[in-house]
CSV table of C-alpha atoms in Angstrom, one decimal:
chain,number,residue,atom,x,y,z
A,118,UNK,CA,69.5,31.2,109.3
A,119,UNK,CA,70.2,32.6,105.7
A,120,UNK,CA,67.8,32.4,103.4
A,121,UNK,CA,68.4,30.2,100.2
A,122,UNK,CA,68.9,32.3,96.5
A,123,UNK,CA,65.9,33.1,95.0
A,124,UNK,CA,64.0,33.5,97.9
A,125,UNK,CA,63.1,36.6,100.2
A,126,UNK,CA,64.0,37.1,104.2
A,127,UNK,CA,60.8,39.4,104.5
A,128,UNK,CA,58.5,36.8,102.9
A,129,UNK,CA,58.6,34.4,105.5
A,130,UNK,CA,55.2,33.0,106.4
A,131,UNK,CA,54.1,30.8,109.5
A,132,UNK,CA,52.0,28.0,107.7
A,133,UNK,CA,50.3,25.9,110.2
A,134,UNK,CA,48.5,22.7,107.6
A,135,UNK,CA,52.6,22.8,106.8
A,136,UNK,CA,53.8,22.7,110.8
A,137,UNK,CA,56.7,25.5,110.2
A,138,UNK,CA,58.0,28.3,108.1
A,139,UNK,CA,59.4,28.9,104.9
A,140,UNK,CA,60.2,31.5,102.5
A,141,UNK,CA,58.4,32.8,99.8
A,142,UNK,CA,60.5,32.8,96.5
A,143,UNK,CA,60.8,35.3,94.2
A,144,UNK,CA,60.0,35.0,90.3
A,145,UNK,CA,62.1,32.1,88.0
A,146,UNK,CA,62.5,30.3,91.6
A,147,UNK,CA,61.1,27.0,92.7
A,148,UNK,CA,61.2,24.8,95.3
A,149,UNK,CA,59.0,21.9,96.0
A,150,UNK,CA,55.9,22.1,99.0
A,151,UNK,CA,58.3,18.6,100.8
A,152,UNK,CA,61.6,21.0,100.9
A,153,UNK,CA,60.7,24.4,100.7
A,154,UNK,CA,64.4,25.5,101.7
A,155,UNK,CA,66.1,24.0,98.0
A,156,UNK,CA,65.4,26.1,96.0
A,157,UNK,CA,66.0,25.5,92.2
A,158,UNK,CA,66.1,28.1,89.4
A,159,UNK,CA,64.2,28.0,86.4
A,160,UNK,CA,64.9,28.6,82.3
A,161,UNK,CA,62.1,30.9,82.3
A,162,UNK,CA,60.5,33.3,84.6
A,163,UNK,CA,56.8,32.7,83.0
A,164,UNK,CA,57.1,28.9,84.1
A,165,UNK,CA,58.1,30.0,87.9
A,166,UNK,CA,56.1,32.9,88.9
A,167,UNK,CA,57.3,32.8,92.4
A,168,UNK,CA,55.9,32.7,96.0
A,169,UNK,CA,54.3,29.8,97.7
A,170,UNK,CA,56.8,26.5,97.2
A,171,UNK,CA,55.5,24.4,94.3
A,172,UNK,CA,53.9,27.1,92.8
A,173,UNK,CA,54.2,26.9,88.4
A,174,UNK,CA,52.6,29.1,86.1
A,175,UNK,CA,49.0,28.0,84.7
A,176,UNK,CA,48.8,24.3,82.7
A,177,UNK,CA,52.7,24.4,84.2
A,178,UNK,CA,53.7,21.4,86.1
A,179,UNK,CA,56.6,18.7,87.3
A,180,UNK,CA,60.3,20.0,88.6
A,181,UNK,CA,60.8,23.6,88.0
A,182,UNK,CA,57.6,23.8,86.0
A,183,UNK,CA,58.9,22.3,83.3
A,184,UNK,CA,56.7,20.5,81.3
A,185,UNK,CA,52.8,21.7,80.3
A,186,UNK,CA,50.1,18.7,82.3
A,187,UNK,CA,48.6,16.6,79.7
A,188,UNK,CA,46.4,17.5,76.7
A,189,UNK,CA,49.1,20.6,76.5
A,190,UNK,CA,52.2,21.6,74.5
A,191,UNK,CA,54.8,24.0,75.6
A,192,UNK,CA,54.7,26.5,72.6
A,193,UNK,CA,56.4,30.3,72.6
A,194,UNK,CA,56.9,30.4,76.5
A,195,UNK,CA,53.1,29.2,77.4
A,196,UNK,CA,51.4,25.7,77.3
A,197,UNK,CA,48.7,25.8,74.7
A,198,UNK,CA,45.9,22.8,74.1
A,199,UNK,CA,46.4,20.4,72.1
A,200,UNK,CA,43.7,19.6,69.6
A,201,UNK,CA,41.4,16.5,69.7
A,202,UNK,CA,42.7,15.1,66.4
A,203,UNK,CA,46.5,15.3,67.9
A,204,UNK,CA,45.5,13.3,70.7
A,205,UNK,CA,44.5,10.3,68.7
A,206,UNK,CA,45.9,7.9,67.1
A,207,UNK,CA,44.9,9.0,63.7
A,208,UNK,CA,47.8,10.9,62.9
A,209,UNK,CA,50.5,9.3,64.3
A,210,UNK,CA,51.6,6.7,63.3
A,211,UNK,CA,49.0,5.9,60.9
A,212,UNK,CA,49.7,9.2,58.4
A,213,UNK,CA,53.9,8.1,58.3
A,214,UNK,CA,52.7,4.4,58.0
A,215,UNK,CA,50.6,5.1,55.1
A,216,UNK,CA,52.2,8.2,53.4
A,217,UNK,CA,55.8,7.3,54.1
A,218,UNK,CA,56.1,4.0,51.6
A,219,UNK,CA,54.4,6.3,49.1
A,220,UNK,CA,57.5,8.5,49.6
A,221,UNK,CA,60.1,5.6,49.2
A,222,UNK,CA,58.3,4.4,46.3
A,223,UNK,CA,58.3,7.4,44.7
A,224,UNK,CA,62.0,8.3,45.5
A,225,UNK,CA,63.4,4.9,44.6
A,226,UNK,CA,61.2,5.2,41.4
A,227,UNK,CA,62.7,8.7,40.5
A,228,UNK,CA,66.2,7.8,41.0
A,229,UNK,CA,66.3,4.7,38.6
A,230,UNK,CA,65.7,7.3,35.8
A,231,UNK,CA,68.4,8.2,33.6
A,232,UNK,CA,70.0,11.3,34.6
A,233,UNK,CA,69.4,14.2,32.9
A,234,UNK,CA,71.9,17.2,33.6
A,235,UNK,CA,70.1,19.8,31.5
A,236,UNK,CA,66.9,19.5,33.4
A,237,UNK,CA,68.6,19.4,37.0
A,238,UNK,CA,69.0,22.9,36.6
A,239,UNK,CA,65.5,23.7,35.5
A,240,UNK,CA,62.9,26.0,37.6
A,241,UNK,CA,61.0,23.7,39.0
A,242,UNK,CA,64.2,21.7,40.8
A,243,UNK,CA,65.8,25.1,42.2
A,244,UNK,CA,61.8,26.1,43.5
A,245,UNK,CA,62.1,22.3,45.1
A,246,UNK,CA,65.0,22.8,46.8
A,247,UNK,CA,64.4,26.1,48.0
A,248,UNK,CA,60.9,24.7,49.9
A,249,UNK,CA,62.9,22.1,51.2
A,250,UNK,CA,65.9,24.9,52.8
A,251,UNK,CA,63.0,26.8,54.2
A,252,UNK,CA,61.3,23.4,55.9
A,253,UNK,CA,65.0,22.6,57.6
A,254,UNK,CA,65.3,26.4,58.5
A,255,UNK,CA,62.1,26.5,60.3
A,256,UNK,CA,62.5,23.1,62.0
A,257,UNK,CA,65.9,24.2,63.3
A,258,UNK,CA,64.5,27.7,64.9
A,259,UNK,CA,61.9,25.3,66.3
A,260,UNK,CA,64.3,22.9,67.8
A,261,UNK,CA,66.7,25.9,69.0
A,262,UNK,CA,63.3,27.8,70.7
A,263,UNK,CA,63.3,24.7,72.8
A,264,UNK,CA,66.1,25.1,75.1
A,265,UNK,CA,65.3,28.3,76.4
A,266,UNK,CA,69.1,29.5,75.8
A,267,UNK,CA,69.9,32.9,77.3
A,268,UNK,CA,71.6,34.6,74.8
A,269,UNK,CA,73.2,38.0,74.8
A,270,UNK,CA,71.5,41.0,73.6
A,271,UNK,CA,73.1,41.5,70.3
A,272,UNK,CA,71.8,38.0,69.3
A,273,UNK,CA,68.4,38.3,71.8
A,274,UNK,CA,66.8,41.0,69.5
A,275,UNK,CA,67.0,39.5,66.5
A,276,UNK,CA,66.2,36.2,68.0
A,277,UNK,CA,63.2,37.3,69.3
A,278,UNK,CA,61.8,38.7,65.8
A,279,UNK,CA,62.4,35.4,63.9
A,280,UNK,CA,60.6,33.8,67.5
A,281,UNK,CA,57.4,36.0,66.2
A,282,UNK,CA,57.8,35.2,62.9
A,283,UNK,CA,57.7,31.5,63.3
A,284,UNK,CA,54.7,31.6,66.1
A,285,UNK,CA,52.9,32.6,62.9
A,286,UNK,CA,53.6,29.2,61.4
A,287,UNK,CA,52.1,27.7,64.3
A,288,UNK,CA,48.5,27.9,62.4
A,289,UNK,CA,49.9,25.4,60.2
A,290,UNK,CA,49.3,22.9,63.1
């Protein structure tokens, strides 16, 4: 018998509670405790440490480790806890529901104003605007940090610096 991809030959152990053998798999490899001979690979090798089937990294959990258990978000490659106020229902959706109308009203407000072109160009639209490119900016990182894409080095290094500069951010939570 071959041994599937991601698992090793020499690792085989002789489980009796599971009545048989099966391999041990090596790290960013998973394979559930039912089937222990399907063996799946993982985005990231700190999800799937490797050796006994079912196996995920700590607060790791579900196929191929891939989501944190509950009370935890995935954040920069580990799951981290979420805070008590996050878990109620005192920020969403009562903060939109009360702060978003105050938006709208606000904006719809604004915009029945006569236009002005010599103020659009003022300091304190351009400082507006460039607050708002720097919020889309750092969404967007956060979005593309999601997928786990392997990227080549030439775009990995950098990537990884702008990762470390936006974990910083995360004390804004």
């Amino acid at each position: 018998m071959t041994c599937p991809e991601g698992s090793r030959l020499a690792n085989w152990l002789n489980d009796t509670a599971r009545a048989g053998t099966y391999p041990r798999l090596m790290a960013q490899y998973y394979s559930t405790a039912d089937d222990p001979v399907f063996v799946y690979i993982c985005l990231d090798d700190r999800n799937c440490p490797g050796g006994d089937p079912g196996t995920c990294a700590e607060r790791r959990e579900g196929f191929s480790c891939g989501r944190c258990e509950s009370g935890y978000y995935s954040f920069g490659g580990k799951c981290n806890k979420c805070n008590a106020i996050e878990l109620t229902t005192a920020v969403f959706p009562t903060v939109p529901l009360i702060i978003g109308p105050v938006c709208i009203v606000f904006a719809y407000t604004r915009l029945l104003e006569p236009m002005r072109i010599r103020l659009m160009d003022g300091s304190k639209n351009r400082a507006i605007a460039l607050i708002f490119f720097y919020i889309v900016f750092f969404q967007t990182l956060g979005i593309i940090r999601q997928f786990n894409l392997i990227l080549p080095n030439i775009v990995a290094v950098p990537w990884e610096g702008v990762g470390t500069y936006t974990s910083g951010l995360q004390l804004l939570r």
